[in-house]
Amino acid sequence: QLERAEVERRYRTLLENVDLPALILGATGQVEFANDALVKLTGFSKEETLGADGFALLVPEGDGQRLRSEFLGALRMRTILPRFESSLRTKAGAERRILWTNTLLRSTAEEVVGTASLGIDITERIESEAAQLEAQKLESLGRLAASVAHDFNNLLMVMAHSSETLGSAAGADEAE
């Protein structure tokens, strides 16, 4: 059986080296851990991140208070959504869309002391899906326009043919 210190070392090594953003928030929302993948994604240094208010630092303006309230409420209820999407603010001010997997952290006395989260950056997937949807809309619009043009062309041909027929009939009447 492994000693607790060895289990904790292995756990920390896994979180440090996984190529997914990893974040541990304390009970008030302060950042207790941020791995290199999160630091690289956000552009904030470890020094800027550790100990900072996670909602003020990493959440886009306008979402911070709502998410903080939901976070604190979930901790009070001793439950948290196992998966959810949210925006993550980078140091440059860009937003990344992250799908988080979360778990509650408890003390040895079973008190809730925070959360641990692993994220997947789904920003490119969302943008790709939006671009594909836009392309499908344009393709549908193109097909509709082609269909209308084809139908209009058919009407013009009928009108031209009718005009020729009327012109021939009028010419024949004048010849008589």
PDB file of C-alpha atoms in Angstrom:
ATOM      1  CA  GLN A   1       0.000   0.000   0.000  1.00  0.00           C
ATOM      2  CA  LEU A   2       1.333   3.402  -1.001  1.00  0.00           C
ATOM      3  CA  GLU A   3       1.901   6.062   1.595  1.00  0.00           C
ATOM      4  CA  ARG A   4      -0.335   9.106   1.402  1.00  0.00           C
ATOM      5  CA  ALA A   5       2.591  11.369   0.478  1.00  0.00           C
ATOM      6  CA  GLU A   6       3.461   9.135  -2.492  1.00  0.00           C
ATOM      7  CA  VAL A   7      -0.152   9.075  -3.699  1.00  0.00           C
ATOM      8  CA  GLU A   8      -0.278  12.884  -3.476  1.00  0.00           C
ATOM      9  CA  ARG A   9       3.040  13.182  -5.339  1.00  0.00           C
ATOM     10  CA  ARG A  10       1.766  10.950  -8.141  1.00  0.00           C
ATOM     11  CA  TYR A  11      -1.516  12.862  -8.314  1.00  0.00           C
ATOM     12  CA  ARG A  12       0.308  16.201  -8.522  1.00  0.00           C
ATOM     13  CA  THR A  13       2.680  14.819 -11.184  1.00  0.00           C
ATOM     14  CA  LEU A  14      -0.286  13.673 -13.253  1.00  0.00           C
ATOM     15  CA  LEU A  15      -2.014  17.054 -12.988  1.00  0.00           C
ATOM     16  CA  GLU A  16       1.174  18.961 -13.784  1.00  0.00           C
ATOM     17  CA  ASN A  17       1.923  16.930 -16.892  1.00  0.00           C
ATOM     18  CA  VAL A  18      -1.484  16.247 -18.397  1.00  0.00           C
ATOM     19  CA  ASP A  19      -1.999  18.187 -21.631  1.00  0.00           C
ATOM     20  CA  LEU A  20      -5.339  19.524 -20.432  1.00  0.00           C
ATOM     21  CA  PRO A  21      -5.988  22.650 -18.381  1.00  0.00           C
ATOM     22  CA  ALA A  22      -6.143  21.622 -14.706  1.00  0.00           C
ATOM     23  CA  LEU A  23      -7.392  23.944 -11.992  1.00  0.00           C
ATOM     24  CA  ILE A  24      -8.005  23.607  -8.270  1.00  0.00           C
ATOM     25  CA  LEU A  25     -10.132  26.273  -6.618  1.00  0.00           C
ATOM     26  CA  GLY A  26     -10.404  26.701  -2.871  1.00  0.00           C
ATOM     27  CA  ALA A  27     -13.704  27.184  -1.051  1.00  0.00           C
ATOM     28  CA  THR A  28     -13.772  30.932  -1.787  1.00  0.00           C
ATOM     29  CA  GLY A  29     -12.721  30.601  -5.434  1.00  0.00           C
ATOM     30  CA  GLN A  30      -9.017  31.306  -5.029  1.00  0.00           C
ATOM     31  CA  VAL A  31      -6.686  29.411  -7.362  1.00  0.00           C
ATOM     32  CA  GLU A  32      -4.759  26.809  -5.390  1.00  0.00           C
ATOM     33  CA  PHE A  33      -3.328  24.964  -8.388  1.00  0.00           C
ATOM     34  CA  ALA A  34      -2.944  25.657 -12.095  1.00  0.00           C
ATOM     35  CA  ASN A  35      -0.953  23.362 -14.336  1.00  0.00           C
ATOM     36  CA  ASP A  36       1.304  24.343 -17.234  1.00  0.00           C
ATOM     37  CA  ALA A  37      -1.433  23.615 -19.798  1.00  0.00           C
ATOM     38  CA  LEU A  38      -3.722  26.177 -18.132  1.00  0.00           C
ATOM     39  CA  VAL A  39      -0.890  28.708 -17.877  1.00  0.00           C
ATOM     40  CA  LYS A  40      -0.035  28.206 -21.560  1.00  0.00           C
ATOM     41  CA  LEU A  41      -3.683  28.477 -22.632  1.00  0.00           C
ATOM     42  CA  THR A  42      -4.435  31.641 -20.654  1.00  0.00           C
ATOM     43  CA  GLY A  43      -1.085  33.423 -20.910  1.00  0.00           C
ATOM     44  CA  PHE A  44      -1.145  34.216 -17.177  1.00  0.00           C
ATOM     45  CA  SER A  45       2.005  33.157 -15.313  1.00  0.00           C
ATOM     46  CA  LYS A  46       1.870  30.775 -12.369  1.00  0.00           C
ATOM     47  CA  GLU A  47       2.726  33.712 -10.119  1.00  0.00           C
ATOM     48  CA  GLU A  48      -0.249  35.690 -11.461  1.00  0.00           C
ATOM     49  CA  THR A  49      -2.547  32.692 -11.172  1.00  0.00           C
ATOM     50  CA  LEU A  50      -1.760  31.006  -7.841  1.00  0.00           C
ATOM     51  CA  GLY A  51      -3.633  32.605  -4.981  1.00  0.00           C
ATOM     52  CA  ALA A  52      -5.646  34.849  -7.306  1.00  0.00           C
ATOM     53  CA  ASP A  53      -9.414  35.070  -7.323  1.00  0.00           C
ATOM     54  CA  GLY A  54     -10.169  32.577 -10.093  1.00  0.00           C
ATOM     55  CA  PHE A  55     -13.434  34.251 -11.035  1.00  0.00           C
ATOM     56  CA  ALA A  56     -11.874  37.713 -11.333  1.00  0.00           C
ATOM     57  CA  LEU A  57      -8.804  36.477 -13.217  1.00  0.00           C
ATOM     58  CA  LEU A  58     -10.057  33.737 -15.520  1.00  0.00           C
ATOM     59  CA  VAL A  59     -13.738  34.429 -16.152  1.00  0.00           C
ATOM     60  CA  PRO A  60     -14.827  37.002 -18.758  1.00  0.00           C
ATOM     61  CA  GLU A  61     -16.385  40.166 -17.382  1.00  0.00           C
ATOM     62  CA  GLY A  62     -20.103  39.778 -16.959  1.00  0.00           C
ATOM     63  CA  ASP A  63     -19.936  36.053 -16.145  1.00  0.00           C
ATOM     64  CA  GLY A  64     -17.773  36.239 -13.021  1.00  0.00           C
ATOM     65  CA  GLN A  65     -20.395  37.119 -10.413  1.00  0.00           C
ATOM     66  CA  ARG A  66     -22.907  34.598 -11.753  1.00  0.00           C
ATOM     67  CA  LEU A  67     -20.356  31.781 -11.855  1.00  0.00           C
ATOM     68  CA  ARG A  68     -19.005  32.703  -8.405  1.00  0.00           C
ATOM     69  CA  SER A  69     -22.537  32.592  -6.998  1.00  0.00           C
ATOM     70  CA  GLU A  70     -23.194  29.205  -8.624  1.00  0.00           C
ATOM     71  CA  PHE A  71     -19.833  27.911  -7.359  1.00  0.00           C
ATOM     72  CA  LEU A  72     -20.424  29.031  -3.758  1.00  0.00           C
ATOM     73  CA  GLY A  73     -23.993  27.693  -3.845  1.00  0.00           C
ATOM     74  CA  ALA A  74     -22.789  24.329  -5.107  1.00  0.00           C
ATOM     75  CA  LEU A  75     -20.194  24.123  -2.339  1.00  0.00           C
ATOM     76  CA  ARG A  76     -22.855  24.944   0.271  1.00  0.00           C
ATOM     77  CA  MET A  77     -25.058  22.192  -1.163  1.00  0.00           C
ATOM     78  CA  ARG A  78     -22.024  19.863  -1.212  1.00  0.00           C
ATOM     79  CA  THR A  79     -22.531  19.117  -4.883  1.00  0.00           C
ATOM     80  CA  ILE A  80     -21.161  20.354  -8.175  1.00  0.00           C
ATOM     81  CA  LEU A  81     -22.005  19.764 -11.815  1.00  0.00           C
ATOM     82  CA  PRO A  82     -19.734  16.959 -13.006  1.00  0.00           C
ATOM     83  CA  ARG A  83     -19.469  18.593 -16.466  1.00  0.00           C
ATOM     84  CA  PHE A  84     -20.201  22.051 -17.796  1.00  0.00           C
ATOM     85  CA  GLU A  85     -19.026  24.502 -20.441  1.00  0.00           C
ATOM     86  CA  SER A  86     -17.775  27.965 -19.687  1.00  0.00           C
ATOM     87  CA  SER A  87     -15.658  30.701 -21.196  1.00  0.00           C
ATOM     88  CA  LEU A  88     -12.112  31.235 -20.005  1.00  0.00           C
ATOM     89  CA  ARG A  89     -10.489  34.637 -20.353  1.00  0.00           C
ATOM     90  CA  THR A  90      -6.898  34.835 -21.523  1.00  0.00           C
ATOM     91  CA  LYS A  91      -4.412  37.504 -20.533  1.00  0.00           C
ATOM     92  CA  ALA A  92      -4.741  38.979 -24.031  1.00  0.00           C
ATOM     93  CA  GLY A  93      -8.497  39.325 -23.471  1.00  0.00           C
ATOM     94  CA  ALA A  94      -9.545  36.532 -25.821  1.00  0.00           C
ATOM     95  CA  GLU A  95     -12.115  33.984 -24.769  1.00  0.00           C
ATOM     96  CA  ARG A  96     -11.682  30.254 -25.021  1.00  0.00           C
ATOM     97  CA  ARG A  97     -14.589  27.849 -24.630  1.00  0.00           C
ATOM     98  CA  ILE A  98     -13.783  25.056 -22.160  1.00  0.00           C
ATOM     99  CA  LEU A  99     -15.633  21.854 -21.329  1.00  0.00           C
ATOM    100  CA  TRP A 100     -14.829  21.198 -17.661  1.00  0.00           C
ATOM    101  CA  THR A 101     -14.981  17.928 -15.728  1.00  0.00           C
ATOM    102  CA  ASN A 102     -15.238  18.697 -12.007  1.00  0.00           C
ATOM    103  CA  THR A 103     -15.091  17.041  -8.638  1.00  0.00           C
ATOM    104  CA  LEU A 104     -15.517  18.275  -5.100  1.00  0.00           C
ATOM    105  CA  LEU A 105     -12.507  18.225  -2.830  1.00  0.00           C
ATOM    106  CA  ARG A 106     -13.091  17.281   0.799  1.00  0.00           C
ATOM    107  CA  SER A 107     -10.963  17.519   3.911  1.00  0.00           C
ATOM    108  CA  THR A 108     -10.229  14.473   6.061  1.00  0.00           C
ATOM    109  CA  ALA A 109     -13.227  15.619   8.151  1.00  0.00           C
ATOM    110  CA  GLU A 110     -15.371  15.416   4.964  1.00  0.00           C
ATOM    111  CA  GLU A 111     -15.805  19.186   4.741  1.00  0.00           C
ATOM    112  CA  VAL A 112     -15.963  20.576   1.212  1.00  0.00           C
ATOM    113  CA  VAL A 113     -12.796  22.601   0.684  1.00  0.00           C
ATOM    114  CA  GLY A 114     -12.951  23.328  -3.041  1.00  0.00           C
ATOM    115  CA  THR A 115     -13.039  21.789  -6.477  1.00  0.00           C
ATOM    116  CA  ALA A 116     -10.650  20.140  -8.901  1.00  0.00           C
ATOM    117  CA  SER A 117     -11.321  20.546 -12.621  1.00  0.00           C
ATOM    118  CA  LEU A 118      -9.863  19.282 -15.868  1.00  0.00           C
ATOM    119  CA  GLY A 119     -10.808  21.070 -19.052  1.00  0.00           C
ATOM    120  CA  ILE A 120     -10.846  20.494 -22.776  1.00  0.00           C
ATOM    121  CA  ASP A 121     -10.509  23.531 -25.020  1.00  0.00           C
ATOM    122  CA  ILE A 122     -13.395  23.167 -27.489  1.00  0.00           C
ATOM    123  CA  THR A 123     -13.061  26.634 -29.031  1.00  0.00           C
ATOM    124  CA  GLU A 124     -11.826  25.415 -32.431  1.00  0.00           C
ATOM    125  CA  ARG A 125     -14.482  22.707 -32.581  1.00  0.00           C
ATOM    126  CA  ILE A 126     -17.243  25.237 -31.893  1.00  0.00           C
ATOM    127  CA  GLU A 127     -15.829  27.644 -34.492  1.00  0.00           C
ATOM    128  CA  SER A 128     -15.486  24.817 -37.030  1.00  0.00           C
ATOM    129  CA  GLU A 129     -19.071  23.693 -36.428  1.00  0.00           C
ATOM    130  CA  ALA A 130     -20.289  27.292 -36.822  1.00  0.00           C
ATOM    131  CA  ALA A 131     -18.335  27.670 -40.081  1.00  0.00           C
ATOM    132  CA  GLN A 132     -19.715  24.372 -41.364  1.00  0.00           C
ATOM    133  CA  LEU A 133     -23.259  25.454 -40.502  1.00  0.00           C
ATOM    134  CA  GLU A 134     -22.702  28.772 -42.300  1.00  0.00           C
ATOM    135  CA  ALA A 135     -21.366  26.907 -45.351  1.00  0.00           C
ATOM    136  CA  GLN A 136     -24.445  24.657 -45.320  1.00  0.00           C
ATOM    137  CA  LYS A 137     -26.705  27.712 -45.159  1.00  0.00           C
ATOM    138  CA  LEU A 138     -24.879  29.310 -48.105  1.00  0.00           C
ATOM    139  CA  GLU A 139     -25.061  26.072 -50.072  1.00  0.00           C
ATOM    140  CA  SER A 140     -28.819  25.863 -49.439  1.00  0.00           C
ATOM    141  CA  LEU A 141     -29.241  29.488 -50.454  1.00  0.00           C
ATOM    142  CA  GLY A 142     -27.255  28.812 -53.631  1.00  0.00           C
ATOM    143  CA  ARG A 143     -29.449  25.833 -54.498  1.00  0.00           C
ATOM    144  CA  LEU A 144     -32.571  27.918 -53.855  1.00  0.00           C
ATOM    145  CA  ALA A 145     -31.257  30.734 -56.063  1.00  0.00           C
ATOM    146  CA  ALA A 146     -30.402  28.258 -58.832  1.00  0.00           C
ATOM    147  CA  SER A 147     -33.879  26.738 -58.608  1.00  0.00           C
ATOM    148  CA  VAL A 148     -35.562  30.150 -58.769  1.00  0.00           C
ATOM    149  CA  ALA A 149     -33.353  31.158 -61.708  1.00  0.00           C
ATOM    150  CA  HIS A 150     -34.184  27.912 -63.497  1.00  0.00           C
ATOM    151  CA  ASP A 151     -37.942  28.386 -62.948  1.00  0.00           C
ATOM    152  CA  PHE A 152     -37.719  32.032 -64.022  1.00  0.00           C
ATOM    153  CA  ASN A 153     -35.790  31.035 -67.146  1.00  0.00           C
ATOM    154  CA  ASN A 154     -38.506  28.484 -67.975  1.00  0.00           C
ATOM    155  CA  LEU A 155     -41.165  31.211 -67.651  1.00  0.00           C
ATOM    156  CA  LEU A 156     -39.153  33.533 -69.907  1.00  0.00           C
ATOM    157  CA  MET A 157     -38.850  30.779 -72.510  1.00  0.00           C
ATOM    158  CA  VAL A 158     -42.623  30.189 -72.442  1.00  0.00           C
ATOM    159  CA  MET A 159     -43.206  33.941 -72.784  1.00  0.00           C
ATOM    160  CA  ALA A 160     -40.699  34.205 -75.637  1.00  0.00           C
ATOM    161  CA  HIS A 161     -42.246  31.238 -77.409  1.00  0.00           C
ATOM    162  CA  SER A 162     -45.763  32.687 -76.918  1.00  0.00           C
ATOM    163  CA  SER A 163     -44.545  36.043 -78.211  1.00  0.00           C
ATOM    164  CA  GLU A 164     -43.074  34.400 -81.317  1.00  0.00           C
ATOM    165  CA  THR A 165     -46.285  32.462 -81.871  1.00  0.00           C
ATOM    166  CA  LEU A 166     -48.373  35.609 -81.518  1.00  0.00           C
ATOM    167  CA  GLY A 167     -45.996  37.470 -83.836  1.00  0.00           C
ATOM    168  CA  SER A 168     -46.234  34.730 -86.464  1.00  0.00           C
ATOM    169  CA  ALA A 169     -50.019  34.639 -86.160  1.00  0.00           C
ATOM    170  CA  ALA A 170     -50.236  38.431 -86.475  1.00  0.00           C
ATOM    171  CA  GLY A 171     -47.965  38.313 -89.536  1.00  0.00           C
ATOM    172  CA  ALA A 172     -50.137  35.636 -91.141  1.00  0.00           C
ATOM    173  CA  ASP A 173     -53.301  37.685 -90.478  1.00  0.00           C
ATOM    174  CA  GLU A 174     -51.731  40.743 -92.120  1.00  0.00           C
ATOM    175  CA  ALA A 175     -50.731  38.723 -95.154  1.00  0.00           C
ATOM    176  CA  GLU A 176     -54.301  37.694 -95.791  1.00  0.00           C
TER     177      GLU A 176
END
